[in-house]
mmCIF file of C-alpha atoms in Angstrom:
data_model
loop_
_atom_site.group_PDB
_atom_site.id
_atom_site.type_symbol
_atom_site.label_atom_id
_atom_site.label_comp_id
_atom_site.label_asym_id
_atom_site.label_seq_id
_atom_site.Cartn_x
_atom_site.Cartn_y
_atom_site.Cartn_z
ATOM 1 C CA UNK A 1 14.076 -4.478 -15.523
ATOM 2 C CA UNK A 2 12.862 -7.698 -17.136
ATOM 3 C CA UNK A 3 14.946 -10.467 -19.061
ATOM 4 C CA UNK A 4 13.555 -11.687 -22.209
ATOM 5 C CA UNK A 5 14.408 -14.378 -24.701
ATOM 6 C CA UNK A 6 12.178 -13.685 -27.921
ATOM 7 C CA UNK A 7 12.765 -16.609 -30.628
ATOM 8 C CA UNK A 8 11.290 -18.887 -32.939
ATOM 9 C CA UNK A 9 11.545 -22.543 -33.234
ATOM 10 C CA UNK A 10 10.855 -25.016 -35.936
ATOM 11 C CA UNK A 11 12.521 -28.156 -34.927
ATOM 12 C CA UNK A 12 13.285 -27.471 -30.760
ATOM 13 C CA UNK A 13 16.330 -26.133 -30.214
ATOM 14 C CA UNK A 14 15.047 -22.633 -29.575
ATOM 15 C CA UNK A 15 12.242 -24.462 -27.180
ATOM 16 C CA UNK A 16 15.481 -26.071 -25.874
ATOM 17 C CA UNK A 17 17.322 -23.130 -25.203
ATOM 18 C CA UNK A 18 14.409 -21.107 -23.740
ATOM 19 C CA UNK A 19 14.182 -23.631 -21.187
ATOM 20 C CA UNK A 20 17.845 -23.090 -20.403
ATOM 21 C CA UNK A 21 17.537 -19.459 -20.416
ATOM 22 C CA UNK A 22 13.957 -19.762 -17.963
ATOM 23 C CA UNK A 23 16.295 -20.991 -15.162
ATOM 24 C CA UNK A 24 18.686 -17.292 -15.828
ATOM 25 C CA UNK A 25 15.394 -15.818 -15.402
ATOM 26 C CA UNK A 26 14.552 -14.908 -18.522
ATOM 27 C CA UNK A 27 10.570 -14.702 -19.868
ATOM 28 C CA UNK A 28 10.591 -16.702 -23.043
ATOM 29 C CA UNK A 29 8.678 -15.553 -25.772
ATOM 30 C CA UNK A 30 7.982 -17.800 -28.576
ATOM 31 C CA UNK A 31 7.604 -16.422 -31.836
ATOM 32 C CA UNK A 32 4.781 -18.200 -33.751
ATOM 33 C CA UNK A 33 4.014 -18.185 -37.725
ATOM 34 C CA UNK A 34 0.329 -17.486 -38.836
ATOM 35 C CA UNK A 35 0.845 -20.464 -40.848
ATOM 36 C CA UNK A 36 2.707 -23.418 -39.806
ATOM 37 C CA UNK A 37 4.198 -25.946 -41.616
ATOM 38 C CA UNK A 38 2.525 -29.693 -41.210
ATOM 39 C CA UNK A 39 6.057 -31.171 -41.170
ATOM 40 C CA UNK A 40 9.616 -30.226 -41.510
ATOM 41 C CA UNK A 41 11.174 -32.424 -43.799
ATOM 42 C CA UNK A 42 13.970 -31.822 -47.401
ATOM 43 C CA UNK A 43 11.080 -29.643 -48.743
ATOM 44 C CA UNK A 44 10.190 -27.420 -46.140
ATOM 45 C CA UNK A 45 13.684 -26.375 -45.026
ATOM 46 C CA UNK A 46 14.426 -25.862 -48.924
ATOM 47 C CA UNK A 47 11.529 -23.190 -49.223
ATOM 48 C CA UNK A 48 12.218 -21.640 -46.283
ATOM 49 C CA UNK A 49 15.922 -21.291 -47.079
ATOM 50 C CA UNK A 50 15.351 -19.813 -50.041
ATOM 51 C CA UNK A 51 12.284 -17.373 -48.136
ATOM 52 C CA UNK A 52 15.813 -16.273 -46.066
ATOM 53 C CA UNK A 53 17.712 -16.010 -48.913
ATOM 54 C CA UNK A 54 15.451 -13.793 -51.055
ATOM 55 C CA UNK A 55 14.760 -11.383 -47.523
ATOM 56 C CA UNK A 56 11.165 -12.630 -47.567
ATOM 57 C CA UNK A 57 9.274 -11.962 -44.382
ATOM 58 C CA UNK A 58 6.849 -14.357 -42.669
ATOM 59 C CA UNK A 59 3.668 -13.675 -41.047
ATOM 60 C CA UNK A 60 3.419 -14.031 -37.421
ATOM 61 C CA UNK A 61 1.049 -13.883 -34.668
ATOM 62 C CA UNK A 62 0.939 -11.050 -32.493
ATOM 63 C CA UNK A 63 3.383 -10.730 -29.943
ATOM 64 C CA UNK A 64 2.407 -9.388 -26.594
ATOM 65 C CA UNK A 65 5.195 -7.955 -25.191
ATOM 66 C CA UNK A 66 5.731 -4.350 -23.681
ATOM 67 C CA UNK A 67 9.983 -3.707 -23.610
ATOM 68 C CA UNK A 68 11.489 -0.441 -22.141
ATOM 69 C CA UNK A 69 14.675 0.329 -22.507
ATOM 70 C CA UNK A 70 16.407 -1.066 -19.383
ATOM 71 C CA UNK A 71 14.617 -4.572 -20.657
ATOM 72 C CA UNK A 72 17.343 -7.468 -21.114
ATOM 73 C CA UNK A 73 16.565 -8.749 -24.474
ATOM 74 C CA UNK A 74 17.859 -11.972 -26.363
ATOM 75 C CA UNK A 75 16.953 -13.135 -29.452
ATOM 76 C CA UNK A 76 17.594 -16.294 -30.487
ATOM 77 C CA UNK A 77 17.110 -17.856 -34.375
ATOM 78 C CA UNK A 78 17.302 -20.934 -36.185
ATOM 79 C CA UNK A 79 19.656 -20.185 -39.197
ATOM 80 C CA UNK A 80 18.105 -20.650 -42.647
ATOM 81 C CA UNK A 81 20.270 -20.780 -45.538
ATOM 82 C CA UNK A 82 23.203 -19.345 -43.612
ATOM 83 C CA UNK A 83 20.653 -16.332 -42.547
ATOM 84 C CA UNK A 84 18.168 -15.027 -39.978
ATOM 85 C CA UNK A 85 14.729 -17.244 -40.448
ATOM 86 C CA UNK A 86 12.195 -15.442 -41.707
ATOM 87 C CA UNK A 87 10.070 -15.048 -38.239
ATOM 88 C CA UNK A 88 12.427 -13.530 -36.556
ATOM 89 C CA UNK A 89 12.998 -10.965 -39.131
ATOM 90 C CA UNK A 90 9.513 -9.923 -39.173
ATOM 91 C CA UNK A 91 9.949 -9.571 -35.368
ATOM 92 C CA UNK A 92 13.063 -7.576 -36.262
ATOM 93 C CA UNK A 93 10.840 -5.639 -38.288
ATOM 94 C CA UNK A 94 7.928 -4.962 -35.726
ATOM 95 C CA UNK A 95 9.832 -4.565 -32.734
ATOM 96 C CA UNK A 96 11.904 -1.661 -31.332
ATOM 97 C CA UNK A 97 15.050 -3.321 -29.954
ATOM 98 C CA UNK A 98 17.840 -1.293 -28.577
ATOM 99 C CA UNK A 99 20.991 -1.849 -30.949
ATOM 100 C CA UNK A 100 23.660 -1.829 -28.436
ATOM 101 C CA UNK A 101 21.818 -3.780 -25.714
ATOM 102 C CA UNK A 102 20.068 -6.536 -27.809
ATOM 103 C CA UNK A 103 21.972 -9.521 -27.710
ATOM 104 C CA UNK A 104 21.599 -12.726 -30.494
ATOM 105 C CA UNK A 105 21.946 -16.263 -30.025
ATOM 106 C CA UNK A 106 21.868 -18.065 -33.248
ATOM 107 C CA UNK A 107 21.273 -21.880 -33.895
ATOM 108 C CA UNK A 108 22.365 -23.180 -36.888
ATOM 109 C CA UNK A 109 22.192 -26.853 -38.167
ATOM 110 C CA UNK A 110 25.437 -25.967 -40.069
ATOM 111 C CA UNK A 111 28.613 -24.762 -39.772
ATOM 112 C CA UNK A 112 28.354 -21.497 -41.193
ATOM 113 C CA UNK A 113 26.734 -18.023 -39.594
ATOM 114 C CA UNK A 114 28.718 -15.699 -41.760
ATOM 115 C CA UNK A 115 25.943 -13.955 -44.068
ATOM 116 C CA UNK A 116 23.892 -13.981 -40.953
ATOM 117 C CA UNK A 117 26.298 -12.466 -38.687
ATOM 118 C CA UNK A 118 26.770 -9.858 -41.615
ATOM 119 C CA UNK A 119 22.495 -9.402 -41.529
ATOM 120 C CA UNK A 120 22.894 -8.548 -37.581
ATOM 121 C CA UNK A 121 25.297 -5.888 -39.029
ATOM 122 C CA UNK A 122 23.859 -3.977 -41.582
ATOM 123 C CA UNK A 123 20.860 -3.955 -39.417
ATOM 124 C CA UNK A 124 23.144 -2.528 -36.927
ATOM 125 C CA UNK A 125 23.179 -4.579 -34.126
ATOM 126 C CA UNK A 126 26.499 -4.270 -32.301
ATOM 127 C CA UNK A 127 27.179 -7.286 -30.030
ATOM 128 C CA UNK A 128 28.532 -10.546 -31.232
ATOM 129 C CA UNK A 129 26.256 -13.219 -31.709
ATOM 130 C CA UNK A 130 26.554 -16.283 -29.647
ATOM 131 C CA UNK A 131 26.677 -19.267 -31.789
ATOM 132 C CA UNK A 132 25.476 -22.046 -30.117
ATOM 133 C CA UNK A 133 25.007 -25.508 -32.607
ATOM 134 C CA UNK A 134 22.227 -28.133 -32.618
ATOM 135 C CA UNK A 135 21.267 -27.030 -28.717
ATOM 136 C CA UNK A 136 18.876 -29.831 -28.680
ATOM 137 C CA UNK A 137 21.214 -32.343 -29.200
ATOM 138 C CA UNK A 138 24.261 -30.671 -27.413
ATOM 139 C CA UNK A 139 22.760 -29.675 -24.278
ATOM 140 C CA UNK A 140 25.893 -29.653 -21.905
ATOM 141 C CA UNK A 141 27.584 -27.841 -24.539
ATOM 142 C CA UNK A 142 24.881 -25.586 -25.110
ATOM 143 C CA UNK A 143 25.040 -25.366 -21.314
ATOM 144 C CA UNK A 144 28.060 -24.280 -20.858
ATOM 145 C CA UNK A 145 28.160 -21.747 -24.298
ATOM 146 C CA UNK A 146 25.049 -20.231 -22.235
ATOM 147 C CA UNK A 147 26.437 -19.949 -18.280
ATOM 148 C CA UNK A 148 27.095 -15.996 -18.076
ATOM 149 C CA UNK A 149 23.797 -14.614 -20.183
#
């Protein structure tokens, strides 16, 4: 049985949290777009939101990964728009993740994680998601919201 965390990262905080979740034990896998942006500034976080917000999907580079079903898998995602970013959807997507099993950790910059916690849903993933704000800047907190993954 292997632990995974599979996420993507735009500003750090998933890099952040992978290097939390490294010291569990967990094999990070960074998810990686074909094309990046330069910069993440007003503009790039408004097209992307509105990528999220229209279900858009984002081209990625392969990811080489082999999961069986006794794998521990986390996926964690930046939240765009109050939604799954667009990577990690088309990992979603491409990947065969057990429903019950696969657990979410979800990093918004805002408050909210509603519409994205109803997107986990309809996709039918059953466990809660684990909510865990700006982890880059709150990293006791983040810490502590992380201790028994």
């Amino acid at each position: 049985m292997e632990k995974y965390f599979i996420y993507f990262s735009l500003t750090g905080n998933g890099d952040n949290l992978a290097e939390q979740l490294k010291e569990k034990g967990y094999k990070p896998i960074k998810v990686e777009m074909v094309k990046k942006p330069k910069k993440v500034g007003f503009f790039t976080i408004l097209k992307y939101g509105g990528m999220a917000m229209s279900k858009k999907r984002e081209k990625i580079n392969e990811l080489k990964i082999d999961l069986h079903d006794d794998d521990l898998v986390i996926v964690g995602s930046p939240i765009w728009n109050d939604r799954l970013s667009t990577p990690i959807c088309t990992v979603l997507d491409q990947l065969k993740l057990n429903k019950e099993t696969t657990r979410f950790i979800l990093y918004p910059a805002g408050k909210t994680t509603n519409k994205s916690k109803v997107q986990l849903q309809k996709l039918g993933f059953t466990l809660e998601p684990l909510v865990v704000p700006y982890p880059l800047k709150y990293i006791e907190e983040t810490k502590e919201l992380i201790k028994d993954l």
